[in-house]
Short mmCIF file of C-alpha atoms in Angstrom, two decimals:
data_model
loop_
_atom_site.label_atom_id
_atom_site.label_comp_id
_atom_site.label_asym_id
_atom_site.label_seq_id
_atom_site.Cartn_x
_atom_site.Cartn_y
_atom_site.Cartn_z
CA MET A 1215 0.34 -0.24 -0.10
CA ALA A 1216 1.12 3.64 -0.61
CA ASP A 1217 0.05 4.73 2.50
CA ALA A 1218 2.30 2.51 4.72
CA ALA A 1219 5.70 3.24 3.01
CA VAL A 1220 7.40 6.26 5.18
CA GLN A 1221 9.78 8.08 3.82
CA ALA A 1222 12.61 9.23 5.78
CA LEU A 1223 12.89 13.40 4.99
CA PRO A 1224 15.80 15.50 6.53
CA ALA A 1225 14.11 17.98 9.52
CA PRO A 1226 14.71 21.64 8.15
CA GLY A 1227 17.69 23.40 9.78
CA MET A 1228 20.43 26.18 9.30
CA ALA A 1229 22.40 25.26 6.27
CA ASP A 1230 25.77 27.26 6.49
CA PRO A 1231 28.30 27.67 2.98
CA ILE A 1232 31.27 25.06 2.16
CA THR A 1233 33.51 25.38 -0.39
CA ALA A 1234 34.39 22.16 -2.31
CA ARG A 1235 37.35 21.11 -4.23
CA THR A 1236 36.48 19.67 -7.84
CA VAL A 1237 38.43 17.28 -9.84
CA ASP A 1238 39.42 19.49 -12.57
CA GLY A 1239 40.95 21.66 -9.84
CA GLY A 1240 38.03 23.94 -9.36
CA THR A 1241 36.23 25.05 -6.29
CA ARG A 1242 32.24 24.75 -5.82
CA THR A 1243 29.93 26.05 -3.00
CA MET A 1244 28.02 23.81 -0.98
CA THR A 1245 25.42 23.65 1.41
CA GLN A 1246 25.62 21.12 4.59
CA ARG A 1247 22.67 20.66 6.90
CA GLU A 1248 23.50 20.83 10.61
CA TRP A 1249 21.55 17.94 11.45
CA GLU A 1250 19.89 15.10 9.91
CA GLN A 1251 17.43 12.86 11.78
CA ASN A 1252 18.59 8.93 12.30
CA LEU A 1253 16.19 6.38 11.77
CA ASN A 1254 18.14 3.58 12.08
CA MET A 1255 16.90 1.64 14.90
CA THR A 1256 19.80 -0.31 16.85
CA MET A 1257 19.45 -2.50 19.85
CA MET A 1258 21.64 -1.80 23.03
CA CYS A 1259 21.23 -3.05 26.68
CA ARG A 1260 19.05 -1.11 28.85
CA ASP A 1261 21.06 -1.71 31.78
CA CYS A 1262 24.76 -0.29 30.41
CA LYS A 1263 23.39 1.71 27.76
CA GLU A 1264 26.44 1.73 25.65
CA PHE A 1265 26.84 3.21 22.45
CA PRO A 1266 28.13 1.35 20.04
CA PRO A 1267 26.25 -1.99 22.28
CA ASN A 1268 27.97 -4.79 22.81
CA LEU A 1269 26.46 -7.76 22.31
CA VAL A 1270 26.50 -11.20 21.37
CA GLU A 1271 24.68 -13.88 19.55
CA GLU A 1272 24.78 -17.11 21.12
CA PHE A 1273 23.28 -19.50 17.99
CA SER A 1274 24.02 -22.41 20.63
CA SER A 1275 20.83 -21.45 22.39
CA GLY A 1276 19.19 -18.82 19.97
CA ASP A 1277 19.92 -15.99 22.39
CA MET A 1278 21.34 -12.05 22.39
CA VAL A 1279 22.90 -11.52 24.97
CA CYS A 1280 25.14 -7.90 26.53
CA GLY A 1281 28.44 -8.85 26.38
CA SER A 1282 29.05 -6.75 29.21
CA CYS A 1283 26.78 -7.56 31.75
CA GLY A 1284 25.24 -10.64 30.79
CA LEU A 1285 21.75 -9.30 30.25
CA VAL A 1286 19.80 -11.28 28.00
CA LEU A 1287 18.26 -8.88 24.79
CA GLY A 1288 16.44 -11.43 22.69
CA ASP A 1289 15.72 -15.29 22.31
CA ARG A 1290 14.80 -17.12 19.32
CA VAL A 1291 17.26 -15.58 16.92
CA VAL A 1292 17.66 -16.81 13.70
CA ASP A 1293 21.07 -18.31 12.75
CA THR A 1294 21.95 -16.54 9.27
CA ARG A 1295 25.01 -18.74 8.38
CA SER A 1296 25.91 -21.57 6.29
CA GLU A 1297 24.41 -24.57 7.46
CA TRP A 1298 27.10 -26.97 7.06
CA ARG A 1299 25.90 -30.09 8.84
CA THR A 1300 25.37 -33.24 6.76
CA PHE A 1301 22.07 -34.76 6.32
CA SER A 1302 23.74 -38.22 5.12
CA ASN A 1303 23.44 -41.55 7.15
CA ASP A 1304 27.01 -41.71 9.27
CA ASP A 1305 27.00 -45.12 9.10
CA GLN A 1306 28.03 -44.97 5.42
CA GLY A 1307 30.95 -43.05 6.49
CA SER A 1308 29.96 -39.92 4.21
CA ASP A 1309 30.96 -36.55 5.60
CA ASP A 1310 29.51 -34.61 2.80
CA PRO A 1311 28.28 -31.29 4.04
CA SER A 1312 26.03 -30.01 1.27
CA ARG A 1313 22.09 -30.42 1.76
CA VAL A 1314 21.03 -29.44 -1.91
CA GLY A 1315 22.12 -32.57 -3.94
CA ASP A 1316 23.22 -32.13 -7.30
CA ALA A 1317 23.14 -29.63 -10.05
CA ALA A 1318 20.67 -30.25 -12.45
CA SER A 1319 22.15 -32.11 -15.60
CA ARG A 1320 21.19 -32.03 -18.67
CA LEU A 1321 21.71 -34.98 -19.80
CA TYR A 1322 18.67 -35.97 -17.99
CA LYS A 1323 14.73 -35.14 -18.85
CA GLY A 1324 12.53 -33.25 -16.00
CA SER A 1325 13.18 -30.13 -13.49
CA GLN A 1326 15.26 -33.05 -11.70
CA LEU A 1327 13.94 -30.94 -8.45
CA GLN A 1328 12.66 -34.11 -6.48
CA THR A 1329 13.59 -35.14 -3.03
CA SER A 1330 14.96 -38.63 -2.57
CA ILE A 1331 14.66 -40.67 0.48
CA SER A 1332 17.90 -42.89 1.35
CA PHE A 1333 17.99 -46.56 1.64
CA GLY A 1334 19.51 -46.11 5.17
CA GLY A 1335 21.85 -48.34 5.33
CA ASP A 1336 22.25 -51.75 7.69
CA GLY A 1337 21.37 -49.70 10.42
CA ALA A 1338 17.49 -48.12 9.38
CA SER A 1339 14.55 -49.53 10.14
CA SER A 1340 11.94 -51.22 8.26
CA ARG A 1341 10.31 -48.21 8.42
CA HIS A 1342 12.89 -46.25 6.75
CA ARG A 1343 13.06 -48.81 3.72
CA GLU A 1344 9.37 -49.02 3.11
CA LEU A 1345 9.49 -45.02 2.72
CA HIS A 1346 12.14 -45.28 0.73
CA ARG A 1347 10.49 -48.07 -1.74
CA ALA A 1348 7.37 -46.06 -1.57
CA GLN A 1349 8.85 -42.65 -2.92
CA THR A 1350 11.15 -44.60 -5.38
CA LYS A 1351 7.95 -45.80 -6.66
CA SER A 1352 5.98 -42.49 -6.80
CA THR A 1353 8.81 -40.49 -8.43
CA PHE A 1354 9.89 -43.33 -10.77
CA ASP A 1355 10.45 -42.30 -14.74
CA LYS A 1356 11.35 -44.50 -16.81
CA SER A 1357 12.96 -42.34 -19.20
CA ASN A 1358 15.81 -41.15 -17.00
CA LYS A 1359 16.06 -44.43 -15.32
CA ALA A 1360 17.10 -45.90 -19.00
CA LEU A 1361 19.68 -43.32 -19.64
CA SER A 1362 21.11 -43.53 -16.62
CA ALA A 1363 21.57 -47.48 -17.34
CA ALA A 1364 23.20 -46.42 -20.85
CA TYR A 1365 25.35 -43.58 -18.61
CA ALA A 1366 26.26 -46.21 -16.68
CA GLU A 1367 27.62 -48.48 -19.55
CA ILE A 1368 29.79 -45.71 -21.09
CA ASP A 1369 31.45 -44.81 -18.22
CA ALA A 1370 32.37 -48.56 -18.04
CA PHE A 1371 33.22 -48.40 -21.65
CA CYS A 1372 35.10 -45.29 -21.36
CA ALA A 1373 37.09 -46.57 -18.19
CA ALA A 1374 38.54 -49.14 -20.35
CA PHE A 1375 39.64 -47.07 -22.96
CA GLY A 1376 41.49 -44.99 -19.95
CA LEU A 1377 39.09 -42.38 -19.80
CA GLU A 1378 37.70 -40.88 -16.50
CA SER A 1379 34.25 -40.06 -15.99
CA GLY A 1380 33.57 -37.05 -16.47
CA SER A 1381 35.96 -36.54 -19.65
CA ALA A 1382 35.42 -34.77 -22.70
CA VAL A 1383 34.72 -38.77 -24.70
CA ASN A 1384 32.76 -39.32 -21.85
CA GLU A 1385 30.13 -36.44 -21.54
CA THR A 1386 29.70 -36.35 -25.64
CA ALA A 1387 29.19 -39.79 -25.78
CA LYS A 1388 26.08 -39.22 -23.25
CA TYR A 1389 25.12 -36.16 -24.77
CA LEU A 1390 24.94 -38.13 -28.43
CA PHE A 1391 23.07 -41.15 -26.62
CA MET A 1392 20.20 -38.51 -25.06
CA LEU A 1393 19.95 -36.84 -28.59
CA ILE A 1394 18.81 -40.70 -30.23
CA ASP A 1395 16.63 -41.36 -27.26
CA ASP A 1396 13.56 -39.30 -28.28
CA ALA A 1397 14.10 -40.79 -31.93
CA ARG A 1398 14.68 -44.96 -30.66
CA ALA A 1399 11.21 -45.83 -30.68
CA ILE A 1400 11.51 -44.89 -34.94
CA ALA A 1401 14.38 -44.91 -35.90
CA PHE A 1402 16.71 -47.37 -34.06
CA ARG A 1403 13.70 -49.58 -32.58
CA SER A 1404 15.63 -52.87 -33.06
CA LYS A 1405 18.84 -51.64 -32.08
CA PRO A 1406 20.24 -53.41 -28.85
CA GLN A 1407 21.61 -50.55 -26.13
CA GLU A 1408 24.89 -51.74 -26.19
CA VAL A 1409 24.89 -51.12 -29.86
CA LEU A 1410 23.76 -47.67 -29.73
CA THR A 1411 26.44 -46.66 -26.70
CA ALA A 1412 29.17 -48.28 -28.82
CA GLY A 1413 28.13 -45.99 -32.08
CA CYS A 1414 28.11 -43.25 -29.85
CA ILE A 1415 31.80 -43.67 -28.35
CA PHE A 1416 33.16 -44.31 -31.79
CA ILE A 1417 31.76 -40.67 -33.07
CA ALA A 1418 32.76 -39.05 -29.27
CA CYS A 1419 36.61 -40.47 -30.01
CA ARG A 1420 36.67 -38.55 -33.34
CA LYS A 1421 34.97 -35.43 -32.32
CA CYS A 1422 37.26 -35.20 -29.26
CA ASN A 1423 40.52 -36.02 -31.63
CA VAL A 1424 41.31 -39.57 -30.14
CA PRO A 1425 40.46 -41.76 -32.59
CA ARG A 1426 39.54 -45.13 -32.04
CA THR A 1427 39.74 -48.01 -34.59
CA PHE A 1428 36.56 -50.47 -34.97
CA ARG A 1429 39.03 -53.08 -33.76
CA GLU A 1430 39.43 -51.06 -30.48
CA ILE A 1431 35.17 -50.62 -29.77
CA PHE A 1432 34.93 -54.50 -30.47
CA ALA A 1433 37.97 -55.15 -28.05
CA VAL A 1434 35.61 -53.27 -25.73
CA THR A 1435 32.07 -53.08 -25.76
CA LYS A 1436 32.15 -56.65 -27.71
CA VAL A 1437 29.71 -55.57 -30.68
CA PRO A 1438 31.01 -57.02 -33.95
CA LYS A 1439 32.69 -54.27 -36.25
CA LYS A 1440 30.17 -54.87 -39.09
CA GLU A 1441 27.67 -53.73 -36.44
CA ILE A 1442 29.42 -50.88 -35.55
CA GLY A 1443 29.75 -49.39 -38.95
CA LYS A 1444 26.70 -50.12 -39.49
CA ILE A 1445 25.68 -48.11 -36.67
CA PHE A 1446 27.72 -45.58 -37.56
CA LYS A 1447 26.50 -44.87 -40.54
CA LEU A 1448 23.32 -44.66 -39.24
CA LEU A 1449 23.99 -42.31 -36.40
CA GLU A 1450 26.05 -39.91 -38.61
CA LYS A 1451 22.97 -39.76 -40.88
CA PHE A 1452 20.88 -39.12 -38.34
CA PHE A 1453 22.25 -36.42 -36.68
CA ALA A 1454 23.20 -34.17 -39.65
CA ALA A 1455 19.68 -34.42 -40.51
CA GLN A 1456 18.44 -33.29 -36.68
CA ASN A 1457 21.07 -30.62 -37.12
CA GLN A 1458 20.00 -29.51 -40.48
CA GLU A 1459 15.85 -28.55 -38.78
CA LYS A 1460 17.35 -27.36 -35.69
CA MET A 1461 19.55 -24.79 -37.98
CA ALA A 1462 16.38 -23.75 -40.59
CA MET A 1463 13.87 -23.29 -36.91
CA ILE A 1464 16.64 -21.05 -35.56
CA GLU A 1465 16.92 -19.38 -39.43
CA GLN A 1466 13.08 -19.00 -39.77
CA LYS A 1467 12.25 -17.32 -36.28
CA GLY A 1468 15.54 -14.78 -37.11
CA GLY A 1469 17.91 -16.10 -34.79
CA PHE A 1470 21.59 -16.10 -35.39
CA VAL A 1471 22.84 -19.72 -36.05
CA ASN A 1472 25.97 -20.63 -33.62
CA PRO A 1473 28.53 -22.74 -35.73
CA VAL A 1474 29.33 -23.54 -32.54
CA ASP A 1475 26.42 -25.69 -31.44
CA SER A 1476 26.24 -27.47 -35.02
CA TYR A 1477 26.94 -30.55 -35.48
CA VAL A 1478 29.79 -31.44 -38.35
CA THR A 1479 30.32 -34.89 -39.84
CA THR A 1480 33.41 -36.41 -38.86
CA THR A 1481 36.05 -37.52 -41.36
CA SER A 1482 37.42 -40.64 -41.44
CA THR A 1483 40.56 -41.24 -39.53
CA SER A 1484 43.90 -40.69 -40.98
CA PRO A 1485 47.07 -42.41 -40.12
CA LYS A 1486 48.57 -39.06 -38.28
CA ASP A 1487 45.67 -38.71 -35.77
CA LEU A 1488 46.97 -43.18 -34.98
CA CYS A 1489 50.24 -41.99 -34.19
CA ILE A 1490 50.64 -39.96 -31.22
CA ARG A 1491 48.76 -42.70 -29.12
CA PHE A 1492 50.66 -45.72 -30.88
CA CYS A 1493 54.33 -43.78 -30.20
CA SER A 1494 53.13 -42.97 -26.76
CA ASN A 1495 52.43 -46.89 -25.76
CA LEU A 1496 55.73 -47.99 -27.36
CA GLY A 1497 57.77 -45.62 -25.35
CA LEU A 1498 59.16 -43.67 -27.98
CA LYS A 1499 60.50 -39.86 -27.57
CA PRO A 1500 58.69 -36.47 -28.66
CA PRO A 1501 61.20 -36.22 -31.62
CA CYS A 1502 60.71 -39.68 -32.38
CA THR A 1503 56.88 -39.20 -32.47
CA MET A 1504 56.44 -36.09 -34.64
CA VAL A 1505 58.86 -37.31 -37.14
CA ALA A 1506 56.06 -40.17 -37.29
CA GLU A 1507 53.45 -37.58 -37.30
CA GLU A 1508 54.92 -35.57 -40.37
CA LEU A 1509 56.14 -38.38 -41.91
CA ALA A 1510 52.40 -39.76 -41.94
CA GLU A 1511 51.51 -36.34 -43.52
CA GLN A 1512 53.87 -36.13 -46.18
CA MET A 1513 52.70 -39.73 -46.85
CA SER A 1514 49.40 -39.04 -48.05
CA SER A 1515 50.42 -35.97 -50.30
CA VAL A 1516 53.05 -38.58 -52.34
CA GLY A 1517 50.24 -41.69 -52.41
CA ALA A 1518 52.88 -44.31 -51.57
CA LEU A 1519 50.67 -45.96 -49.42
CA ALA A 1520 47.26 -45.19 -51.39
CA GLY A 1521 43.97 -47.53 -50.41
CA ARG A 1522 45.85 -48.87 -47.61
CA SER A 1523 44.12 -49.14 -43.95
CA PRO A 1524 45.17 -46.13 -41.19
CA LEU A 1525 46.02 -48.86 -39.08
CA SER A 1526 48.87 -50.53 -41.85
CA ALA A 1527 50.24 -46.79 -42.45
CA ALA A 1528 50.30 -45.25 -39.41
CA ALA A 1529 52.41 -48.28 -38.10
CA ALA A 1530 54.78 -48.21 -41.25
CA CYS A 1531 55.06 -44.47 -40.53
CA ILE A 1532 56.36 -45.75 -36.86
CA TYR A 1533 58.75 -48.47 -38.37
CA MET A 1534 60.18 -45.87 -40.39
CA ALA A 1535 60.63 -42.99 -37.98
CA SER A 1536 61.83 -45.58 -34.99
CA TYR A 1537 65.13 -46.75 -36.72
CA LEU A 1538 65.53 -43.12 -38.27
CA MET A 1539 65.63 -41.83 -35.74
CA LYS A 1540 67.97 -44.29 -33.30
CA GLN A 1541 64.93 -45.75 -31.38
CA ARG A 1542 64.41 -49.24 -32.86
CA ARG A 1543 60.96 -50.74 -32.41
CA SER A 1544 60.46 -53.94 -34.14
CA PRO A 1545 57.43 -54.96 -36.23
CA LYS A 1546 56.18 -57.46 -33.84
CA GLU A 1547 56.55 -54.70 -31.03
CA ILE A 1548 54.30 -52.63 -33.10
CA SER A 1549 51.52 -54.75 -34.13
CA ASN A 1550 50.85 -55.66 -30.81
CA VAL A 1551 49.91 -51.51 -30.21
CA ALA A 1552 48.48 -51.06 -33.70
CA GLY A 1553 46.44 -54.47 -33.89
CA VAL A 1554 48.17 -55.29 -37.49
CA SER A 1555 50.04 -58.25 -38.55
CA ASP A 1556 53.91 -57.37 -38.55
CA GLY A 1557 53.61 -58.92 -42.54
CA THR A 1558 51.07 -55.94 -43.01
CA ILE A 1559 53.47 -53.99 -41.66
CA ARG A 1560 56.45 -54.97 -43.37
CA THR A 1561 54.75 -54.84 -46.41
CA ALA A 1562 53.47 -51.24 -46.73
CA TYR A 1563 57.19 -50.37 -45.08
CA LYS A 1564 58.45 -51.60 -48.52
CA TYR A 1565 55.91 -48.80 -50.21
CA ILE A 1566 57.28 -46.00 -48.51
CA TYR A 1567 61.02 -46.99 -47.89
CA ALA A 1568 60.62 -46.99 -52.15
CA GLN A 1569 60.05 -43.16 -51.55
CA ARG A 1570 62.35 -42.44 -48.65
CA GLU A 1571 63.96 -39.63 -50.73
CA LYS A 1572 61.21 -37.76 -51.12
CA LEU A 1573 59.73 -38.33 -47.63
CA ILE A 1574 62.45 -37.82 -45.56
CA LYS A 1575 62.88 -33.85 -45.09
CA PRO A 1576 66.56 -33.17 -44.32
CA GLU A 1577 65.75 -31.54 -40.83
CA TRP A 1578 65.16 -35.06 -39.24
CA ILE A 1579 68.68 -36.38 -39.73
CA LYS A 1580 70.67 -32.91 -39.49
CA ASP A 1581 73.02 -32.81 -36.92
CA GLY A 1582 73.27 -36.45 -36.50
CA LYS A 1583 69.90 -36.73 -35.10
CA GLY A 1584 68.75 -38.97 -37.46
CA ASP A 1585 70.49 -41.43 -40.26
CA MET A 1586 68.96 -42.70 -43.49
CA LYS A 1587 71.48 -45.75 -43.32
CA LEU A 1588 69.63 -47.29 -40.53
CA LEU A 1589 66.24 -47.87 -42.21
CA PRO A 1590 66.54 -51.32 -42.99
CA PRO A 1591 65.00 -52.32 -46.58
CA SER A 1592 62.31 -54.33 -44.84
#
């Protein structure tokens, strides 16, 4: 109500002119009031009447006490500080001080604001377990439960690759699976969950510049390579069509299309992308790894291994770089890391050995860092 608002106006009084200096060096005349009415409410002890008052808040009892004489001036004082006490079960050994729960995740549907009743552990009563069971049934969400199961599977597969939970590949794979979850009833009705998760992980690895081969995905997920290839093509087609519809809708409404949010189809894995990981697994030093990468890049321009798989091409480049930079690795050692036979590595190496004069740069072997005479003929 407008009548309830009371404005504090200064009481009329004499004003004395004073001279103040401005920023630019000039002076101007101001008027200063002799006194103004103080409308602030201050609590003070009625016995001590000290100003400023010496008051102490005892949060354990909720009392406001005078620090000088001990007189209680107020009770039931509300504690406005942060409440860092734990509401978790002490039997579980958890000391998490948070009472607000996890933040909302974009990987799940709904507002995610429901309250969860814990199971209670070993020391919980039967009533506690009944409450937990009833609350779970009342807030049961099949869509989020299916997503949680798929995300747990993605976490397990990424952990087998050495990719921890929360990594870029892990989060990207979960986001891709969430996109296909709505269309799963139509476009991916006959596809099992492990096939879809394998395809999402394969695409996520490519998008995060840590590509994995079909053989490596198969070794972890046990999904056949043929199935991985099929689901990869279906997912790429689906994501591209979905992105095109999304961008057209944004442009139709007059919005701005952010290139970061648009989906870009992945390209085939190049031998250069595989060299870093294979060299790291072989324990090769950074100069040798750099030579193997540049050798793989040079090889594509010369066309020495046109038509060969990226695995065999990367293995052959590492084989040549290891001998050239005096860090010899046998074809058998490289085959254990790259997943191709040593005979395939030797065959691919013969083609690039014939083009060694065009492929090897002079700065690689300058000052005795490398020696072309160390290269084996086969």
